[in-house]
mmCIF file of C-alpha atoms in Angstrom:
data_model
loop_
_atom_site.group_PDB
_atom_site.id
_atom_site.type_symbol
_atom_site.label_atom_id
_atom_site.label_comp_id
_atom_site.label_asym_id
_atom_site.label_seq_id
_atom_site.Cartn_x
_atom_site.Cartn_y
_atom_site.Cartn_z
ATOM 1 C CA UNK A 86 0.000 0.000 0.000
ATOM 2 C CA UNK A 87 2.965 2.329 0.868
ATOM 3 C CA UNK A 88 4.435 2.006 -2.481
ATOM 4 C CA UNK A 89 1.388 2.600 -4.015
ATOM 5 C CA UNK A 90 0.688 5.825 -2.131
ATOM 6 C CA UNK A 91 4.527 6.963 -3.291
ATOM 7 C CA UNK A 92 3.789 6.185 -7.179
ATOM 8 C CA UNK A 93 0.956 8.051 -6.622
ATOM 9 C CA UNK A 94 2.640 10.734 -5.078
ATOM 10 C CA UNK A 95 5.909 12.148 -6.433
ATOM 11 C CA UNK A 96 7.601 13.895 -3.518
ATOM 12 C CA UNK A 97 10.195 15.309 -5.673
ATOM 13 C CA UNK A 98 7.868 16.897 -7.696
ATOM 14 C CA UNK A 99 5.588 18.064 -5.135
ATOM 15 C CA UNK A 100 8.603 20.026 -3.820
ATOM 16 C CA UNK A 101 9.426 21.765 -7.169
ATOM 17 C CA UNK A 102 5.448 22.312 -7.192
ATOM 18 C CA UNK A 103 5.965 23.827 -4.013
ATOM 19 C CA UNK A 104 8.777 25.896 -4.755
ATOM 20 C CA UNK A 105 7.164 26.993 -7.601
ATOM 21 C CA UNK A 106 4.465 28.454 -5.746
ATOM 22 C CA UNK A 107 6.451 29.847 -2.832
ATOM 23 C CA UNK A 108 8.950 31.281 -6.087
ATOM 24 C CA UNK A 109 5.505 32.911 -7.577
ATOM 25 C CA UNK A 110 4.163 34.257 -4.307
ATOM 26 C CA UNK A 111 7.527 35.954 -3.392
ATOM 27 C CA UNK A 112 7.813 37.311 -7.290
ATOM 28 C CA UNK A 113 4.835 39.268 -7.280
ATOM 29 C CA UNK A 114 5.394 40.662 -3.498
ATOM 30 C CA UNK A 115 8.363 42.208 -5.030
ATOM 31 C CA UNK A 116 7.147 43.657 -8.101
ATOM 32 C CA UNK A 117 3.000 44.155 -7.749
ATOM 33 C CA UNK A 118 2.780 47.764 -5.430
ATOM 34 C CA UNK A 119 -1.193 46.381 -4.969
ATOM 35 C CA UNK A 120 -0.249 42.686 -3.828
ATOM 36 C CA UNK A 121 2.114 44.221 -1.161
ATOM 37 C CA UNK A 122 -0.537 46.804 -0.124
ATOM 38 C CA UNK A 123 -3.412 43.582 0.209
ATOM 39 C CA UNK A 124 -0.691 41.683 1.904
ATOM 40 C CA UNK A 125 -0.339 44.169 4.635
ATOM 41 C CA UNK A 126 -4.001 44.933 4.885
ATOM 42 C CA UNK A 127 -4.789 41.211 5.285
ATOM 43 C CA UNK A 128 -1.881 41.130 8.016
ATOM 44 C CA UNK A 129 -3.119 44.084 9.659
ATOM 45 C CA UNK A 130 -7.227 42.391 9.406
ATOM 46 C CA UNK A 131 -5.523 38.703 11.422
ATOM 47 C CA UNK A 132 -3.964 41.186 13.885
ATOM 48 C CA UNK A 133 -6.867 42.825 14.625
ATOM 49 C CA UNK A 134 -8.993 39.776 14.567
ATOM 50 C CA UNK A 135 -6.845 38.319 16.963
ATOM 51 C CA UNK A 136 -6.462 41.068 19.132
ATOM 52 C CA UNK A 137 -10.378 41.530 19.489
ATOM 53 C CA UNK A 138 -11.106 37.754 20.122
ATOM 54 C CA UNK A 139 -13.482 37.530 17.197
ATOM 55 C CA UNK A 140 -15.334 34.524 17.288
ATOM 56 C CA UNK A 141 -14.286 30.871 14.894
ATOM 57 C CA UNK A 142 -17.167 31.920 12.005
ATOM 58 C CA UNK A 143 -16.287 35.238 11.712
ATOM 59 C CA UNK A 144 -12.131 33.617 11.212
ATOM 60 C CA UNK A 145 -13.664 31.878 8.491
ATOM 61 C CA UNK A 146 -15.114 34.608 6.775
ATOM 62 C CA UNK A 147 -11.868 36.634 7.110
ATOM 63 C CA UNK A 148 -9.663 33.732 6.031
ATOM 64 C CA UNK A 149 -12.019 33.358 2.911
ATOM 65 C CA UNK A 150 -12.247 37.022 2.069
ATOM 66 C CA UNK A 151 -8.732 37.460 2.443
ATOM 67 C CA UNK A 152 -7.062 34.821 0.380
ATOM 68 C CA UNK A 153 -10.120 35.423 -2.153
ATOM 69 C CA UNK A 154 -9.036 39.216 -2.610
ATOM 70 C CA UNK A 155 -4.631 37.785 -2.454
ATOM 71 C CA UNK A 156 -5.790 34.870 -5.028
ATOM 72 C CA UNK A 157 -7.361 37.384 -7.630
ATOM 73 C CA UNK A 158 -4.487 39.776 -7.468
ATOM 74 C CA UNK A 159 -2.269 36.906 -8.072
ATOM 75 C CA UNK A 160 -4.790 36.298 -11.072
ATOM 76 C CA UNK A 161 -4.585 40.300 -12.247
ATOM 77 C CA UNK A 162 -0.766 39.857 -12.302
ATOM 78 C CA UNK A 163 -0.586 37.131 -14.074
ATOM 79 C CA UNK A 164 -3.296 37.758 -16.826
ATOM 80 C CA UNK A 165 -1.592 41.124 -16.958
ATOM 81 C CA UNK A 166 1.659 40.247 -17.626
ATOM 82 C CA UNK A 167 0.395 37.414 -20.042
ATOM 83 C CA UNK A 168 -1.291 39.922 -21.867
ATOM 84 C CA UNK A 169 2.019 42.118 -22.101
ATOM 85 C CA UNK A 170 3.838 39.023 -23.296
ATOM 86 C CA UNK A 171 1.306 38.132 -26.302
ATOM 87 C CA UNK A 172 0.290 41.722 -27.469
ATOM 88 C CA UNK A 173 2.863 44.554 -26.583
ATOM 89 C CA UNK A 174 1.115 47.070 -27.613
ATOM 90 C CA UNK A 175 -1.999 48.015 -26.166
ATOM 91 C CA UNK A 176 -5.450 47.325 -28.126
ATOM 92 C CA UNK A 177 -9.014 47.838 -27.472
ATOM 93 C CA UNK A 178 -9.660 44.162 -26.443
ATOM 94 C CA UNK A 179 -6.436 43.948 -24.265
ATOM 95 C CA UNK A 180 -7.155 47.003 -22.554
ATOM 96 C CA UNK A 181 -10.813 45.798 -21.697
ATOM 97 C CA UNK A 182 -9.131 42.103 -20.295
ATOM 98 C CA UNK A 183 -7.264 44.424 -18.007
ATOM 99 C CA UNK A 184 -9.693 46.861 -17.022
ATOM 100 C CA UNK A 185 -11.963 43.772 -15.678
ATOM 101 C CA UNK A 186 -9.448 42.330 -13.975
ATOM 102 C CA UNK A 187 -8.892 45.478 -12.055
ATOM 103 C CA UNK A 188 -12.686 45.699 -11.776
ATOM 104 C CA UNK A 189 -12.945 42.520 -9.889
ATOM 105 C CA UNK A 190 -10.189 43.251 -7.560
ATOM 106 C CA UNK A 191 -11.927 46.664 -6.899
ATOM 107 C CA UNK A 192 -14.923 44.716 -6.450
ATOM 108 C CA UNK A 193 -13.455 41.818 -4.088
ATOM 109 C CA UNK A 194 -11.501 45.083 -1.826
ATOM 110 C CA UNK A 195 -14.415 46.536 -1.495
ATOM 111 C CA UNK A 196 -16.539 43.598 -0.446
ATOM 112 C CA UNK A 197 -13.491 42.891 2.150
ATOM 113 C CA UNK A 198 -13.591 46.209 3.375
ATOM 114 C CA UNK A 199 -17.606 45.714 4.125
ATOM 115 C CA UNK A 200 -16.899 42.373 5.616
ATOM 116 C CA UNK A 201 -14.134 43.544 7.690
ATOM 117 C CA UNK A 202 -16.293 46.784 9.040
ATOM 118 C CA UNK A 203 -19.365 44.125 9.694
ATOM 119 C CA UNK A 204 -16.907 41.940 11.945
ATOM 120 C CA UNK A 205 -13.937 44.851 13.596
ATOM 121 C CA UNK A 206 -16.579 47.949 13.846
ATOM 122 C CA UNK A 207 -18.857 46.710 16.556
ATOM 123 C CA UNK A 208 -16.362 44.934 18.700
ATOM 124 C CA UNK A 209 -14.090 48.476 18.616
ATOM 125 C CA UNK A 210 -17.438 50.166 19.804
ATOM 126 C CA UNK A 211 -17.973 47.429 22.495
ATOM 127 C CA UNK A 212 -14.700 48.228 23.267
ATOM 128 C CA UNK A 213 -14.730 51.629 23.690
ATOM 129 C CA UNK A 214 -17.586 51.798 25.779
ATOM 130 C CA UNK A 215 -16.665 49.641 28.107
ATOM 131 C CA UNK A 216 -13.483 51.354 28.540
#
């Protein structure tokens, strides 16, 4: 059964996969302004959510929004840069591919900003007014 379970799984190549990823993640830290800024805003959200306590299902709602909103502007870079790569020079139909990408990370910020207000705003009150 062991053996079976390593065909099936190629540690080797899982590392590389790994790598890969980890190579990917670090790439676009350095060089996407807006993956940095989401990084530190989805830092700063755990912080807070750890500092105020919050509850297991609101964790799960952070965890989701979060790597939803880091996963699409891993998705904008990419498609971007793709785009650069097959057609250099900016058309009509490559300039719309690019302005919807940016219109759903707009769209996913803004829904993370709403979810994080619905969790963080009324603990800070609570807070405050006990204090």
């Amino acid at each position: 059964m062991c053996n079976r379970l390593k065909n099936m799984i190629k540690l080797n190549q899982f590392k590389k996969s790994i790598s890969y990823a980890l190579t990917g993640l670090s790439v676009t830290f350095a060089r996407e302004q807006n993956f940095r800024i989401h990084t530190i805003m989805a830092m700063s959200a755990v912080l807070l959510a750890f500092l105020l306590q919050v509850p297991r299902i609101e964790w799960i709602f952070l965890s989701i929004i979060i790597f939803s909103v880091l996963v699409g502007e891993l998705i904008n870079s990419a498609t971007e840069r793709l785009i650069d790569l097959v057609k250099p020079r900016l058309s009509e139909q490559a300039k719309f591919v690019k302005d919807c990408m940016a219109g759903a990370i707009l769209l996913l910020s803004i829904n993370a900003a709403f979810t994080g207000a619905l969790i963080f705003i009324p603990k800070i009150i609570q807070l405050i007014q006990a204090a």
